Amino acid sequence: MGKGRGEASTVKETTTHGNYVTPPSPSESAGERSLLLDNHGRPINYLRLAVTDRCNLRCFYCMPEEGIDWLARKELMTYEEMLRICTLLINMGIEKIRITGGEPFVRKDIMPFLTDLSKLNGLKELTLTTNGVLTAPLVPELKKLGIRSVNLSLDTIDRNRFFAITRRDELPQVLETMHQLLRHGIEVKLNAVVMEGKNTDDIIPLIGLTKDLPVSVRFIEEMPFNGTGTYHPMHWDYVRILQTIKEHYPTIQKIQDPAYSTSYNYQVPGHKGSVGIIAAYTRSFCGTCNRIRITPQGMLKTCLYDNGVLNIKDLIRIGSSDDTIKTQLLTAITHRPKDGHEAEKNSTHESMAAIGG
Ligand code: SAM
Ligand code: SF4
């Protein structure tokens, strides 16, 4: 990642808007560092940037099998536009960027873009979420870019169930990506959406992976973002997931949750890896939410459940100055809903691939 910190101009704006405060760490000079706070006093330091809505899988909880209205190329943010926004947001206080989608690796020239991003001054952590289908051969290059952790979607380790869920027969490639990441010393978090009648039989086998592999398996409550406009009731909330796990692993222990973690974390004694449960639908983590999102078409979302609160792409394309864009970003960040339930009141449910999960 780049070495520098925020610029002096950020600190000036701090005073103007009163929403940046100097951080508690005495090791960082107040002149260099700023902390971006939302209107509920939550620090905002994490951006999830979706670089495409396209994907080489068709996970049924994320998008329909056919008839998808893909964004036209001109509707996507260009890499240049994304780099500009990332630079501004880093200057405002963003420290970590996760690249997501759609599937990031189906977008052309993603590796040169990641290379440019990894060099941005002030960025502390660059990470990504991938389905792992095309990722394995790129792992050495990702390692060279300084990527230390990758979220890999893996809802099942059964090839037939993988096909039933994703509508593609790609499980071997995904498992190869997992092993490649581990061989290169990159932390692996496996994301599994828990779905009634689809993969609840995989909960225990997925935890079995943590016995010998230092992976974190995270079970996610299904959210209503399948792009079909129909809503599947969520049958498996975190309480039910945990109960099921405890029936099989009664000795499983609660472990410390990292700061801003969206998962409740556990470990089976003697296992190398860990287990997390993400209450994505019941939304128990909104109180410490430190993240914002930018969709592939350049909409800022200050909550996963809102409909997009600022069209950044349009702002750029009408020729706005950096200062104007920063002011608008700050206005949006300081008008955040309290939680996902409040945000959801005025919103519709798109495909997760169009949001950037
Ligand atoms: N294609 C990449 C992948 O699958 O890892 C990145 C994008 S995907 C939208 C990001 C994450 O969102 C995945 O881990 C996926 O499991 C999760 N996701 C998608 N739709 C979801 C839904 N309806 N409920 C919960 N999680 C969902
Ligand atoms: Fe593609 Fe990821 Fe959505 Fe699955 S969850 S369809 S891999 S974008």
Tab-separated table of N, CA and C in Angstrom, residues 116-244:
chain	number	residue	atom	x	y	z
A	116	ASP	N	-2.573	-0.082	-9.462
A	116	ASP	CA	-2.633	1.374	-9.239
A	116	ASP	C	-3.231	1.674	-7.865
A	117	LEU	N	-4.276	0.941	-7.546
A	117	LEU	CA	-4.952	1.176	-6.264
A	117	LEU	C	-4.009	0.882	-5.092
A	118	SER	N	-3.260	-0.191	-5.237
A	118	SER	CA	-2.383	-0.600	-4.126
A	118	SER	C	-1.310	0.439	-3.844
A	119	LYS	N	-1.085	1.337	-4.830
A	119	LYS	CA	-0.029	2.344	-4.648
A	119	LYS	C	-0.555	3.641	-4.059
A	120	LEU	N	-1.858	3.744	-3.818
A	120	LEU	CA	-2.396	5.021	-3.341
A	120	LEU	C	-1.879	5.349	-1.945
A	121	ASN	N	-1.387	6.549	-1.808
A	121	ASN	CA	-0.867	6.992	-0.519
A	121	ASN	C	-1.957	6.990	0.529
A	122	GLY	N	-1.667	6.408	1.669
A	122	GLY	CA	-2.621	6.450	2.781
A	122	GLY	C	-3.500	5.231	2.889
A	123	LEU	N	-3.511	4.396	1.843
A	123	LEU	CA	-4.347	3.194	1.922
A	123	LEU	C	-3.621	2.152	2.773
A	124	LYS	N	-4.279	1.735	3.854
A	124	LYS	CA	-3.628	0.781	4.752
A	124	LYS	C	-3.872	-0.657	4.334
A	125	GLU	N	-5.049	-0.903	3.763
A	125	GLU	CA	-5.372	-2.291	3.447
A	125	GLU	C	-6.216	-2.375	2.176
A	126	LEU	N	-5.754	-3.214	1.261
A	126	LEU	CA	-6.531	-3.497	0.048
A	126	LEU	C	-6.892	-4.969	0.097
A	127	THR	N	-8.165	-5.246	-0.114
A	127	THR	CA	-8.588	-6.632	-0.014
A	127	THR	C	-9.671	-6.880	-1.057
A	128	LEU	N	-10.098	-8.124	-1.210
A	128	LEU	CA	-11.135	-8.352	-2.206
A	128	LEU	C	-12.019	-9.545	-1.865
A	129	THR	N	-13.194	-9.524	-2.489
A	129	THR	CA	-14.135	-10.636	-2.370
A	129	THR	C	-14.313	-11.228	-3.760
A	130	THR	N	-14.142	-12.537	-3.864
A	130	THR	CA	-14.190	-13.185	-5.174
A	130	THR	C	-14.884	-14.532	-5.064
A	131	ASN	N	-15.431	-14.990	-6.200
A	131	ASN	CA	-16.004	-16.336	-6.195
A	131	ASN	C	-14.937	-17.387	-6.479
A	132	GLY	N	-13.726	-16.952	-6.814
A	132	GLY	CA	-12.602	-17.880	-6.934
A	132	GLY	C	-12.531	-18.663	-8.229
A	133	VAL	N	-13.423	-18.411	-9.181
A	133	VAL	CA	-13.418	-19.220	-10.406
A	133	VAL	C	-12.180	-18.916	-11.268
A	134	LEU	N	-11.820	-17.631	-11.370
A	134	LEU	CA	-10.697	-17.229	-12.232
A	134	LEU	C	-9.474	-16.814	-11.420
A	135	THR	N	-9.543	-16.934	-10.104
A	135	THR	CA	-8.582	-16.262	-9.229
A	135	THR	C	-7.265	-17.006	-9.033
A	136	ALA	N	-7.293	-18.335	-9.051
A	136	ALA	CA	-6.099	-19.104	-8.655
A	136	ALA	C	-4.813	-18.661	-9.371
A	137	PRO	N	-4.816	-18.518	-10.718
A	137	PRO	CA	-3.549	-18.154	-11.379
A	137	PRO	C	-3.053	-16.752	-11.015
A	138	LEU	N	-3.958	-15.925	-10.476
A	138	LEU	CA	-3.583	-14.534	-10.177
A	138	LEU	C	-3.061	-14.362	-8.748
A	139	VAL	N	-3.100	-15.432	-7.968
A	139	VAL	CA	-2.750	-15.297	-6.546
A	139	VAL	C	-1.320	-14.782	-6.333
A	140	PRO	N	-0.309	-15.300	-7.077
A	140	PRO	CA	1.048	-14.764	-6.844
A	140	PRO	C	1.109	-13.248	-7.059
A	141	GLU	N	0.380	-12.774	-8.079
A	141	GLU	CA	0.379	-11.329	-8.354
A	141	GLU	C	-0.350	-10.555	-7.243
A	142	LEU	N	-1.428	-11.137	-6.731
A	142	LEU	CA	-2.165	-10.489	-5.639
A	142	LEU	C	-1.265	-10.376	-4.414
A	143	LYS	N	-0.511	-11.420	-4.194
A	143	LYS	CA	0.423	-11.420	-3.048
A	143	LYS	C	1.435	-10.280	-3.207
A	144	LYS	N	1.962	-10.142	-4.436
A	144	LYS	CA	2.958	-9.089	-4.697
A	144	LYS	C	2.373	-7.701	-4.459
A	145	LEU	N	1.069	-7.550	-4.693
A	145	LEU	CA	0.430	-6.236	-4.486
A	145	LEU	C	0.235	-5.920	-3.007
A	146	GLY	N	0.518	-6.894	-2.155
A	146	GLY	CA	0.385	-6.639	-0.714
A	146	GLY	C	-0.989	-7.024	-0.179
A	147	ILE	N	-1.754	-7.767	-0.965
A	147	ILE	CA	-3.077	-8.198	-0.476
A	147	ILE	C	-2.880	-9.309	0.545
A	148	ARG	N	-3.390	-9.050	1.762
A	148	ARG	CA	-3.115	-9.987	2.857
A	148	ARG	C	-4.297	-10.884	3.174
A	149	SER	N	-5.484	-10.500	2.686
A	149	SER	CA	-6.671	-11.253	3.069
A	149	SER	C	-7.675	-11.232	1.913
A	150	VAL	N	-8.313	-12.361	1.673
A	150	VAL	CA	-9.304	-12.454	0.594
A	150	VAL	C	-10.545	-13.170	1.126
A	151	ASN	N	-11.712	-12.647	0.781
A	151	ASN	CA	-12.967	-13.349	1.084
A	151	ASN	C	-13.350	-14.164	-0.141
A	152	LEU	N	-13.550	-15.433	0.086
A	152	LEU	CA	-13.864	-16.353	-1.008
A	152	LEU	C	-15.243	-16.933	-0.746
A	153	SER	N	-16.130	-16.829	-1.744
A	153	SER	CA	-17.479	-17.367	-1.546
A	153	SER	C	-17.474	-18.871	-1.759
A	154	LEU	N	-17.959	-19.583	-0.787
A	154	LEU	CA	-18.026	-21.045	-0.880
A	154	LEU	C	-19.191	-21.520	-0.012
A	155	ASP	N	-20.298	-21.811	-0.664
A	155	ASP	CA	-21.513	-22.166	0.072
A	155	ASP	C	-21.608	-23.649	0.367
A	156	THR	N	-20.791	-24.430	-0.317
A	156	THR	CA	-20.857	-25.891	-0.155
A	156	THR	C	-19.558	-26.504	-0.652
A	157	ILE	N	-19.231	-27.677	-0.121
A	157	ILE	CA	-18.071	-28.382	-0.693
A	157	ILE	C	-18.527	-29.632	-1.449
A	158	ASP	N	-19.809	-29.675	-1.735
A	158	ASP	CA	-20.369	-30.774	-2.515
A	158	ASP	C	-20.591	-30.277	-3.949
A	159	ARG	N	-20.009	-30.979	-4.901
A	159	ARG	CA	-20.023	-30.490	-6.297
A	159	ARG	C	-21.442	-30.356	-6.855
A	160	ASN	N	-22.310	-31.299	-6.525
A	160	ASN	CA	-23.688	-31.210	-7.043
A	160	ASN	C	-24.428	-30.035	-6.428
A	161	ARG	N	-24.219	-29.847	-5.121
A	161	ARG	CA	-24.919	-28.710	-4.486
A	161	ARG	C	-24.336	-27.388	-4.981
A	162	PHE	N	-23.033	-27.378	-5.243
A	162	PHE	CA	-22.418	-26.164	-5.790
A	162	PHE	C	-23.086	-25.807	-7.114
A	163	PHE	N	-23.294	-26.823	-7.937
A	163	PHE	CA	-23.943	-26.579	-9.233
A	163	PHE	C	-25.381	-26.092	-9.028
A	164	ALA	N	-26.074	-26.703	-8.087
A	164	ALA	CA	-27.474	-26.318	-7.848
A	164	ALA	C	-27.558	-24.863	-7.368
A	165	ILE	N	-26.589	-24.423	-6.594
A	165	ILE	CA	-26.633	-23.062	-6.041
A	165	ILE	C	-26.139	-22.026	-7.060
A	166	THR	N	-25.029	-22.346	-7.735
A	166	THR	CA	-24.394	-21.329	-8.596
A	166	THR	C	-24.761	-21.485	-10.069
A	167	ARG	N	-25.402	-22.595	-10.413
A	167	ARG	CA	-25.783	-22.951	-11.783
A	167	ARG	C	-24.560	-23.104	-12.703
A	168	ARG	N	-23.414	-23.345	-12.105
A	168	ARG	CA	-22.188	-23.589	-12.873
A	168	ARG	C	-21.377	-24.664	-12.142
A	169	ASP	N	-20.592	-25.440	-12.928
A	169	ASP	CA	-19.825	-26.544	-12.342
A	169	ASP	C	-18.372	-26.102	-12.123
A	170	GLU	N	-18.146	-25.262	-11.128
A	170	GLU	CA	-16.817	-24.652	-10.981
A	170	GLU	C	-16.180	-24.921	-9.613
A	171	LEU	N	-16.734	-25.860	-8.848
A	171	LEU	CA	-16.190	-26.059	-7.494
A	171	LEU	C	-14.677	-26.346	-7.473
A	172	PRO	N	-14.143	-27.204	-8.379
A	172	PRO	CA	-12.699	-27.484	-8.299
A	172	PRO	C	-11.842	-26.215	-8.418
A	173	GLN	N	-12.256	-25.286	-9.292
A	173	GLN	CA	-11.483	-24.042	-9.464
A	173	GLN	C	-11.500	-23.215	-8.180
A	174	VAL	N	-12.655	-23.200	-7.519
A	174	VAL	CA	-12.783	-22.400	-6.286
A	174	VAL	C	-11.900	-23.001	-5.182
A	175	LEU	N	-11.917	-24.328	-5.097
A	175	LEU	CA	-11.085	-24.975	-4.070
A	175	LEU	C	-9.605	-24.755	-4.375
A	176	GLU	N	-9.245	-24.761	-5.660
A	176	GLU	CA	-7.853	-24.506	-6.029
A	176	GLU	C	-7.446	-23.083	-5.603
A	177	THR	N	-8.372	-22.134	-5.797
A	177	THR	CA	-8.080	-20.761	-5.360
A	177	THR	C	-7.840	-20.728	-3.849
A	178	MET	N	-8.684	-21.426	-3.098
A	178	MET	CA	-8.504	-21.439	-1.640
A	178	MET	C	-7.098	-21.946	-1.285
A	179	HIS	N	-6.696	-23.069	-1.905
A	179	HIS	CA	-5.387	-23.633	-1.569
A	179	HIS	C	-4.250	-22.723	-2.030
A	180	GLN	N	-4.407	-22.112	-3.194
A	180	GLN	CA	-3.373	-21.191	-3.679
A	180	GLN	C	-3.191	-20.016	-2.708
A	181	LEU	N	-4.314	-19.479	-2.249
A	181	LEU	CA	-4.240	-18.348	-1.311
A	181	LEU	C	-3.501	-18.777	-0.046
A	182	LEU	N	-3.853	-19.942	0.468
A	182	LEU	CA	-3.221	-20.413	1.705
A	182	LEU	C	-1.729	-20.675	1.481
A	183	ARG	N	-1.394	-21.259	0.322
A	183	ARG	CA	0.029	-21.513	0.018
A	183	ARG	C	0.823	-20.217	-0.009
A	184	HIS	N	0.161	-19.125	-0.395
A	184	HIS	CA	0.853	-17.838	-0.491
A	184	HIS	C	0.726	-17.025	0.803
A	185	GLY	N	0.215	-17.639	1.826
A	185	GLY	CA	0.142	-16.958	3.133
A	185	GLY	C	-0.881	-15.836	3.150
A	186	ILE	N	-1.888	-15.933	2.292
A	186	ILE	CA	-2.953	-14.920	2.289
A	186	ILE	C	-4.106	-15.457	3.138
A	187	GLU	N	-4.576	-14.628	4.063
A	187	GLU	CA	-5.671	-15.046	4.937
A	187	GLU	C	-6.920	-15.325	4.093
A	188	VAL	N	-7.634	-16.398	4.410
A	188	VAL	CA	-8.830	-16.759	3.647
A	188	VAL	C	-10.052	-16.761	4.556
A	189	LYS	N	-11.055	-15.977	4.149
A	189	LYS	CA	-12.347	-16.045	4.829
A	189	LYS	C	-13.327	-16.641	3.828
A	190	LEU	N	-13.950	-17.724	4.196
A	190	LEU	CA	-14.902	-18.381	3.304
A	190	LEU	C	-16.299	-17.903	3.647
A	191	ASN	N	-16.993	-17.347	2.672
A	191	ASN	CA	-18.358	-16.845	2.899
A	191	ASN	C	-19.375	-17.869	2.432
A	192	ALA	N	-20.244	-18.285	3.328
A	192	ALA	CA	-21.299	-19.242	2.962
A	192	ALA	C	-22.645	-18.661	3.374
A	193	VAL	N	-23.495	-18.434	2.392
A	193	VAL	CA	-24.862	-17.976	2.685
A	193	VAL	C	-25.671	-19.223	3.064
A	194	VAL	N	-26.342	-19.172	4.203
A	194	VAL	CA	-27.070	-20.371	4.661
A	194	VAL	C	-28.509	-20.325	4.167
A	195	MET	N	-28.888	-21.359	3.397
A	195	MET	CA	-30.190	-21.327	2.729
A	195	MET	C	-30.972	-22.594	2.974
A	196	GLU	N	-32.177	-22.392	3.438
A	196	GLU	CA	-33.088	-23.513	3.672
A	196	GLU	C	-33.212	-24.377	2.416
A	197	GLY	N	-33.060	-25.684	2.593
A	197	GLY	CA	-33.254	-26.621	1.484
A	197	GLY	C	-32.121	-26.621	0.471
A	198	LYS	N	-31.048	-25.860	0.717
A	198	LYS	CA	-29.968	-25.785	-0.280
A	198	LYS	C	-28.639	-26.287	0.286
A	199	ASN	N	-28.231	-25.711	1.409
A	199	ASN	CA	-26.888	-26.078	1.879
A	199	ASN	C	-26.777	-26.174	3.400
A	200	THR	N	-27.905	-26.374	4.091
A	200	THR	CA	-27.781	-26.464	5.555
A	200	THR	C	-27.014	-27.733	5.944
A	201	ASP	N	-27.007	-28.735	5.059
A	201	ASP	CA	-26.210	-29.937	5.345
A	201	ASP	C	-24.710	-29.663	5.211
A	202	ASP	N	-24.365	-28.500	4.703
A	202	ASP	CA	-22.948	-28.165	4.540
A	202	ASP	C	-22.361	-27.435	5.739
A	203	ILE	N	-23.207	-27.032	6.675
A	203	ILE	CA	-22.682	-26.243	7.803
A	203	ILE	C	-21.566	-27.023	8.515
A	204	ILE	N	-21.838	-28.270	8.832
A	204	ILE	CA	-20.845	-29.043	9.595
A	204	ILE	C	-19.617	-29.389	8.729
A	205	PRO	N	-19.808	-29.881	7.487
A	205	PRO	CA	-18.621	-30.132	6.651
A	205	PRO	C	-17.768	-28.876	6.409
A	206	LEU	N	-18.401	-27.719	6.276
A	206	LEU	CA	-17.600	-26.499	6.077
A	206	LEU	C	-16.775	-26.204	7.324
A	207	ILE	N	-17.382	-26.410	8.506
A	207	ILE	CA	-16.603	-26.207	9.737
A	207	ILE	C	-15.470	-27.241	9.803
A	208	GLY	N	-15.734	-28.422	9.216
A	208	GLY	CA	-14.692	-29.460	9.173
A	208	GLY	C	-13.417	-28.957	8.496
A	209	LEU	N	-13.559	-28.041	7.541
A	209	LEU	CA	-12.370	-27.482	6.870
A	209	LEU	C	-11.445	-26.779	7.853
A	210	THR	N	-12.032	-26.227	8.924
A	210	THR	CA	-11.213	-25.438	9.860
A	210	THR	C	-10.316	-26.332	10.729
A	211	LYS	N	-10.561	-27.650	10.669
A	211	LYS	CA	-9.743	-28.550	11.505
A	211	LYS	C	-8.265	-28.457	11.101
A	212	ASP	N	-8.021	-28.598	9.788
A	212	ASP	CA	-6.627	-28.627	9.337
A	212	ASP	C	-6.207	-27.387	8.566
A	213	LEU	N	-7.180	-26.547	8.195
A	213	LEU	CA	-6.829	-25.357	7.406
A	213	LEU	C	-7.061	-24.081	8.227
A	214	PRO	N	-6.143	-23.134	8.143
A	214	PRO	CA	-6.306	-21.897	8.920
A	214	PRO	C	-7.265	-20.916	8.238
A	215	VAL	N	-8.467	-21.385	7.949
A	215	VAL	CA	-9.454	-20.530	7.281
A	215	VAL	C	-10.529	-20.117	8.274
A	216	SER	N	-11.181	-18.999	7.971
A	216	SER	CA	-12.318	-18.597	8.780
A	216	SER	C	-13.568	-18.827	7.934
A	217	VAL	N	-14.423	-19.731	8.379
A	217	VAL	CA	-15.670	-20.007	7.648
A	217	VAL	C	-16.751	-19.134	8.244
A	218	ARG	N	-17.370	-18.296	7.402
A	218	ARG	CA	-18.389	-17.378	7.936
A	218	ARG	C	-19.745	-17.685	7.313
A	219	PHE	N	-20.689	-17.984	8.188
A	219	PHE	CA	-22.041	-18.283	7.733
A	219	PHE	C	-22.843	-16.986	7.728
A	220	ILE	N	-23.473	-16.697	6.584
A	220	ILE	CA	-24.159	-15.414	6.403
A	220	ILE	C	-25.666	-15.646	6.306
A	221	GLU	N	-26.425	-14.874	7.044
A	221	GLU	CA	-27.881	-14.919	6.876
A	221	GLU	C	-28.221	-14.448	5.465
A	222	GLU	N	-29.152	-15.146	4.833
A	222	GLU	CA	-29.550	-14.762	3.470
A	222	GLU	C	-30.295	-13.424	3.504
A	223	MET	N	-29.948	-12.554	2.583
A	223	MET	CA	-30.608	-11.242	2.481
A	223	MET	C	-31.465	-11.202	1.214
A	224	PRO	N	-32.435	-10.297	1.170
A	224	PRO	CA	-33.382	-10.296	0.029
A	224	PRO	C	-32.841	-9.584	-1.204
A	225	PHE	N	-31.597	-9.934	-1.613
A	225	PHE	CA	-30.985	-9.239	-2.751
A	225	PHE	C	-30.714	-10.206	-3.897
A	226	ASN	N	-31.754	-10.903	-4.364
A	226	ASN	CA	-31.512	-11.910	-5.399
A	226	ASN	C	-31.836	-11.415	-6.811
A	227	GLY	N	-32.210	-10.139	-6.912
A	227	GLY	CA	-32.416	-9.537	-8.229
A	227	GLY	C	-33.666	-10.003	-8.952
A	228	THR	N	-34.534	-10.729	-8.289
A	228	THR	CA	-35.743	-11.214	-8.971
A	228	THR	C	-36.977	-10.424	-8.558
A	229	GLY	N	-36.836	-9.612	-7.532
A	229	GLY	CA	-37.987	-8.855	-7.053
A	229	GLY	C	-38.864	-9.688	-6.122
A	230	THR	N	-38.588	-10.969	-6.028
A	230	THR	CA	-39.357	-11.798	-5.090
A	230	THR	C	-38.511	-12.015	-3.839
A	231	TYR	N	-39.180	-12.183	-2.748
A	231	TYR	CA	-38.449	-12.267	-1.489
A	231	TYR	C	-38.535	-13.674	-0.914
A	232	HIS	N	-37.381	-14.292	-0.676
A	232	HIS	CA	-37.375	-15.583	0.016
A	232	HIS	C	-37.335	-15.317	1.511
A	233	PRO	N	-38.285	-15.796	2.277
A	233	PRO	CA	-38.174	-15.576	3.720
A	233	PRO	C	-36.876	-16.216	4.238
A	234	MET	N	-36.227	-15.553	5.149
A	234	MET	CA	-34.958	-16.055	5.675
A	234	MET	C	-35.260	-17.021	6.825
A	235	HIS	N	-34.901	-18.284	6.671
A	235	HIS	CA	-35.222	-19.294	7.680
A	235	HIS	C	-34.091	-19.506	8.670
A	236	TRP	N	-32.894	-19.143	8.269
A	236	TRP	CA	-31.724	-19.454	9.088
A	236	TRP	C	-31.087	-18.174	9.596
A	237	ASP	N	-31.531	-17.748	10.786
A	237	ASP	CA	-30.880	-16.586	11.381
A	237	ASP	C	-29.686	-17.063	12.214
A	238	TYR	N	-28.934	-16.117	12.753
A	238	TYR	CA	-27.685	-16.524	13.409
A	238	TYR	C	-27.929	-17.404	14.625
A	239	VAL	N	-29.087	-17.237	15.277
A	239	VAL	CA	-29.383	-18.060	16.459
A	239	VAL	C	-29.527	-19.526	16.037
A	240	ARG	N	-30.272	-19.725	14.947
A	240	ARG	CA	-30.479	-21.096	14.472
A	240	ARG	C	-29.173	-21.702	13.948
A	241	ILE	N	-28.401	-20.892	13.269
A	241	ILE	CA	-27.116	-21.397	12.751
A	241	ILE	C	-26.233	-21.820	13.930
A	242	LEU	N	-26.176	-20.969	14.945
A	242	LEU	CA	-25.319	-21.275	16.098
A	242	LEU	C	-25.806	-22.525	16.830
A	243	GLN	N	-27.130	-22.638	16.974
A	243	GLN	CA	-27.682	-23.826	17.651
A	243	GLN	C	-27.261	-25.108	16.932
A	244	THR	N	-27.377	-25.063	15.608
A	244	THR	CA	-27.016	-26.238	14.797
A	244	THR	C	-25.538	-26.583	14.987
